[in-house]
Coordinates of C-alpha atoms and ligand atoms in Angstrom, one line a residue:
M24 CA -191.8 -6.0 -188.6
A25 CA -189.4 -5.3 -185.7
T26 CA -185.8 -4.3 -186.3
Y27 CA -184.3 -7.3 -184.5
S28 CA -185.3 -10.9 -184.4
L29 CA -184.4 -13.5 -181.7
H30 CA -185.0 -17.3 -181.8
L31 CA -185.7 -19.2 -178.6
A32 CA -185.4 -23.0 -178.0
H33 CA -188.0 -24.3 -175.7
L34 CA -186.4 -27.4 -174.4
Y35 CA -188.9 -30.2 -173.8
G36 CA -191.7 -27.7 -173.8
D37 CA -194.3 -30.5 -174.3
L38 CA -193.1 -32.5 -171.2
L39 CA -191.7 -30.0 -168.7
N40 CA -194.2 -27.2 -168.3
T41 CA -195.7 -27.1 -164.8
Y42 CA -197.4 -24.2 -163.1
G43 CA -197.5 -22.0 -166.2
D44 CA -193.8 -22.0 -166.8
V45 CA -194.5 -21.3 -170.4
G46 CA -195.5 -17.8 -169.2
N47 CA -191.8 -17.1 -169.1
I48 CA -191.8 -17.2 -172.9
L49 CA -194.8 -14.8 -173.0
A50 CA -192.9 -12.4 -170.8
L51 CA -189.8 -12.6 -173.0
R52 CA -191.9 -12.0 -176.1
Y53 CA -193.7 -9.0 -174.4
Y54 CA -190.4 -7.4 -173.4
A55 CA -188.7 -8.3 -176.7
N56 CA -191.5 -6.4 -178.5
L57 CA -190.9 -3.3 -176.3
M58 CA -187.3 -3.6 -177.4
D59 CA -188.2 -3.7 -181.1
A60 CA -187.4 -7.4 -181.4
D61 CA -189.5 -10.3 -182.6
L62 CA -189.2 -13.5 -180.6
T63 CA -189.9 -16.8 -182.4
T64 CA -189.8 -20.1 -180.4
K65 CA -189.4 -23.7 -181.2
V66 CA -190.1 -26.7 -178.9
I67 CA -187.1 -29.1 -179.0
S68 CA -188.2 -32.4 -177.5
I69 CA -187.6 -36.2 -177.5
E70 CA -185.5 -37.4 -180.5
Q71 CA -185.2 -34.0 -182.0
S72 CA -181.8 -32.6 -182.5
F73 CA -180.7 -29.4 -180.8
D74 CA -178.4 -27.2 -182.8
P75 CA -177.1 -24.4 -180.5
D76 CA -176.1 -22.2 -183.4
Q77 CA -179.8 -21.8 -184.5
F78 CA -180.9 -20.2 -181.2
D79 CA -180.2 -17.0 -179.3
L80 CA -182.1 -17.9 -176.1
A81 CA -183.3 -21.1 -174.4
F82 CA -185.9 -21.9 -171.9
F83 CA -186.2 -25.2 -169.9
G84 CA -189.2 -25.6 -167.6
G85 CA -190.1 -27.8 -164.6
G86 CA -192.1 -30.9 -164.2
Q87 CA -193.0 -34.1 -162.4
D88 CA -190.4 -36.7 -161.6
Y89 CA -192.0 -39.1 -164.2
E90 CA -191.5 -36.7 -167.1
Q91 CA -188.0 -35.8 -165.8
M92 CA -187.0 -39.5 -166.1
I93 CA -188.1 -39.5 -169.7
V94 CA -186.2 -36.3 -170.4
S95 CA -183.2 -37.5 -168.5
K96 CA -182.6 -40.3 -171.0
D97 CA -183.0 -38.1 -174.1
I98 CA -181.2 -35.1 -172.9
Q99 CA -177.9 -37.0 -172.8
T100 CA -178.0 -36.9 -176.6
K101 CA -178.3 -33.1 -176.5
K102 CA -175.6 -32.6 -173.9
D103 CA -172.9 -31.4 -176.3
G104 CA -175.2 -28.9 -177.9
I105 CA -176.5 -27.5 -174.6
V106 CA -172.9 -27.2 -173.2
K107 CA -171.9 -25.3 -176.3
F108 CA -174.9 -23.0 -176.1
I109 CA -174.0 -22.2 -172.4
N110 CA -170.3 -21.8 -173.2
D111 CA -171.1 -19.4 -176.1
D112 CA -172.6 -17.1 -173.4
K113 CA -176.1 -17.4 -174.7
P114 CA -178.9 -16.7 -172.2
M115 CA -180.9 -19.6 -170.9
L116 CA -183.5 -19.9 -168.2
A117 CA -184.0 -23.2 -166.4
I118 CA -186.7 -23.7 -163.9
C119 CA -187.1 -26.4 -161.2
G120 CA -186.9 -29.7 -163.1
G121 CA -185.0 -28.1 -165.9
Y122 CA -182.6 -26.6 -163.3
Q123 CA -182.1 -30.1 -161.8
L124 CA -181.4 -31.7 -165.1
L125 CA -178.7 -29.2 -166.1
G126 CA -176.8 -30.4 -163.0
H127 CA -175.2 -33.8 -162.2
Y128 CA -178.3 -35.7 -160.9
Y129 CA -181.6 -35.5 -159.0
I130 CA -182.7 -38.1 -156.5
G131 CA -186.5 -38.3 -157.1
A132 CA -189.2 -38.5 -154.5
D133 CA -189.1 -42.4 -154.7
G134 CA -185.3 -42.5 -154.3
E135 CA -184.6 -43.1 -158.0
K136 CA -181.5 -41.4 -159.4
I137 CA -182.4 -39.2 -162.4
Q138 CA -179.3 -38.4 -164.3
G139 CA -178.6 -34.8 -165.4
I140 CA -176.0 -33.7 -168.0
G141 CA -173.6 -32.0 -165.6
A142 CA -173.5 -28.8 -167.7
L143 CA -173.6 -27.0 -164.4
D144 CA -172.0 -28.1 -161.2
H145 CA -174.9 -28.7 -158.9
Y146 CA -176.7 -31.9 -157.6
T147 CA -180.1 -32.4 -156.1
L148 CA -181.1 -34.7 -153.3
S149 CA -184.6 -35.7 -152.2
Q150 CA -186.7 -34.8 -149.1
D151 CA -188.4 -37.6 -147.1
H152 CA -192.1 -37.2 -147.8
H153 CA -191.9 -33.4 -147.8
R154 CA -191.9 -30.6 -150.3
F155 CA -190.9 -26.9 -150.2
I156 CA -194.1 -25.1 -151.1
G157 CA -195.0 -21.4 -150.8
D158 CA -194.2 -17.8 -151.6
I159 CA -190.6 -16.9 -151.8
T160 CA -188.6 -13.7 -152.0
I161 CA -184.9 -13.4 -152.8
K162 CA -182.4 -10.7 -153.3
N163 CA -179.5 -10.7 -155.8
E164 CA -176.6 -9.2 -154.1
Q165 CA -174.7 -8.1 -157.3
T166 CA -177.6 -6.2 -158.9
G167 CA -179.6 -5.4 -155.8
E168 CA -182.7 -6.7 -157.5
T169 CA -185.4 -8.4 -155.4
Y170 CA -187.3 -11.3 -157.0
H171 CA -190.7 -12.6 -156.0
G172 CA -192.1 -16.1 -156.8
F173 CA -193.7 -19.3 -155.7
E174 CA -191.7 -22.5 -155.1
N175 CA -193.0 -26.1 -155.1
H176 CA -190.2 -28.8 -155.1
N177 CA -189.1 -32.0 -153.5
G178 CA -185.5 -31.5 -154.6
K179 CA -182.8 -30.0 -152.4
T180 CA -180.2 -28.5 -154.6
Y181 CA -176.6 -27.9 -153.7
T182 CA -174.6 -25.6 -156.0
G183 CA -171.0 -25.9 -157.1
K184 CA -168.1 -23.5 -156.7
S185 CA -168.5 -22.2 -160.3
E186 CA -172.1 -21.1 -159.7
Q187 CA -173.4 -18.0 -158.0
P188 CA -176.9 -18.1 -156.4
L189 CA -179.7 -16.2 -158.2
G190 CA -180.4 -14.7 -154.9
V191 CA -180.2 -14.9 -151.1
V192 CA -183.4 -16.1 -149.5
V193 CA -185.3 -13.3 -147.8
D194 CA -188.4 -15.3 -147.2
G195 CA -189.1 -19.0 -148.2
H196 CA -186.9 -22.1 -148.6
G197 CA -184.8 -21.8 -151.7
N198 CA -182.4 -24.4 -153.0
N199 CA -182.3 -26.6 -150.0
G200 CA -183.7 -24.9 -146.9
E201 CA -180.2 -24.8 -145.4
D202 CA -177.7 -22.4 -147.1
H203 CA -180.2 -19.5 -147.7
Q204 CA -179.4 -19.6 -151.4
E205 CA -181.9 -19.7 -154.3
G206 CA -181.2 -20.8 -157.8
A207 CA -177.9 -20.6 -159.7
I208 CA -176.2 -18.4 -162.2
Y209 CA -173.4 -19.8 -164.4
K210 CA -172.3 -17.6 -167.4
Q211 CA -175.6 -16.5 -168.9
T212 CA -177.6 -19.4 -167.6
Y213 CA -180.1 -18.5 -164.9
C214 CA -181.6 -21.3 -162.8
S215 CA -184.4 -21.0 -160.3
Y216 CA -187.1 -22.9 -158.4
F217 CA -189.5 -20.0 -159.0
H218 CA -192.8 -20.8 -160.7
G219 CA -195.3 -18.1 -161.1
P220 CA -193.6 -17.6 -163.7
I221 CA -190.4 -15.9 -162.7
L222 CA -190.2 -13.5 -165.7
T223 CA -193.7 -12.2 -165.5
R224 CA -193.2 -11.0 -162.0
N225 CA -189.5 -10.1 -162.3
G226 CA -189.2 -8.3 -165.7
E227 CA -185.6 -7.1 -164.9
L228 CA -184.4 -10.6 -165.4
A229 CA -186.2 -10.9 -168.8
K230 CA -184.7 -7.6 -169.8
R231 CA -181.2 -8.8 -168.8
M232 CA -181.6 -12.0 -170.9
L233 CA -182.9 -10.2 -173.9
L234 CA -180.3 -7.5 -173.9
K235 CA -177.5 -10.1 -173.7
A236 CA -179.1 -12.0 -176.6
L237 CA -179.3 -8.8 -178.7
H238 CA -175.7 -7.8 -178.0
N239 CA -174.6 -11.3 -178.9
K240 CA -176.5 -11.3 -182.2
Y241 CA -176.1 -7.7 -183.2
P242 CA -172.7 -6.7 -181.8
D243 CA -172.6 -3.4 -183.8
A244 CA -176.1 -2.2 -183.1
D245 CA -176.9 0.8 -180.9
L246 CA -179.0 -0.7 -178.2
S247 CA -179.1 2.3 -175.9
A248 CA -182.9 2.6 -176.3
Q249 CA -183.2 -1.1 -175.3
E250 CA -180.8 -0.5 -172.3
A251 CA -183.0 2.4 -171.2
L252 CA -186.2 0.4 -171.1
E253 CA -187.8 0.9 -167.8
I254 CA -189.3 -2.1 -166.1
K255 CA -192.2 -1.4 -163.8
P256 CA -192.7 -3.7 -160.8
T257 CA -195.6 -6.2 -161.4
F258 CA -196.2 -7.6 -158.0
Ligands
LIG313 N1 -189.9 -33.0 -159.7 C1 -189.0 -32.0 -159.2 C2 -189.2 -31.8 -157.7 O1 -190.2 -32.2 -157.1 C3 -189.2 -30.7 -159.9 C4 -190.5 -30.1 -159.6 C5 -190.9 -28.9 -160.5 O2 -190.3 -28.7 -161.5 N2 -191.8 -28.1 -160.0 O3 -188.3 -31.3 -157.1

């Protein structure tokens, strides 16, 4: 038994899970164990309620436009809970389709408007018969960390003023192929187009999320050993 325990909500894990995005949860569990924490997970999907107070972390993966349309309808009922979770400064990771649905809307590849929940201030347009596909490298200018991944998306996302990019594009396309930004950060919510999955190749981000979750849940604990955990590059 570990000293600490964390509970993660896997939003729509049965519908939005392309390109091994679920590997992000394996990475979180791996690093959680190194930090003396157990990580339990629960898929929260269609017609299931989401109680933000039951969870310390959340993960929301990517998917095809068809599944996104199904999720788009249901997620409106979970909007208040997700907004509360974000405003409570709890760490969440949203990838690709999940990233798009946290924003205002996504125009799908066939021109259909897929409504998001507007929890974050970005919107996503469509490309005409084109996708951004390939390896991508970005650098986060606040932390100096470099992240490596693989992108595959039709959407072109434009972030709002309250969001910081996850990184500046060093190589690849990023949010929209125009402004050299990739992903978004708002409070403790990290959004990205990286598959691959992002946390298996970029463990610093997994550590950051887990530390925040532990500090939130155990404000009086001495987490210096967890802070000191060294992350070895895995690419
Ligand atoms: N369907 C969305 C797009 O093509 C999201 C893709 C994904 O999650 N990989 O942009």
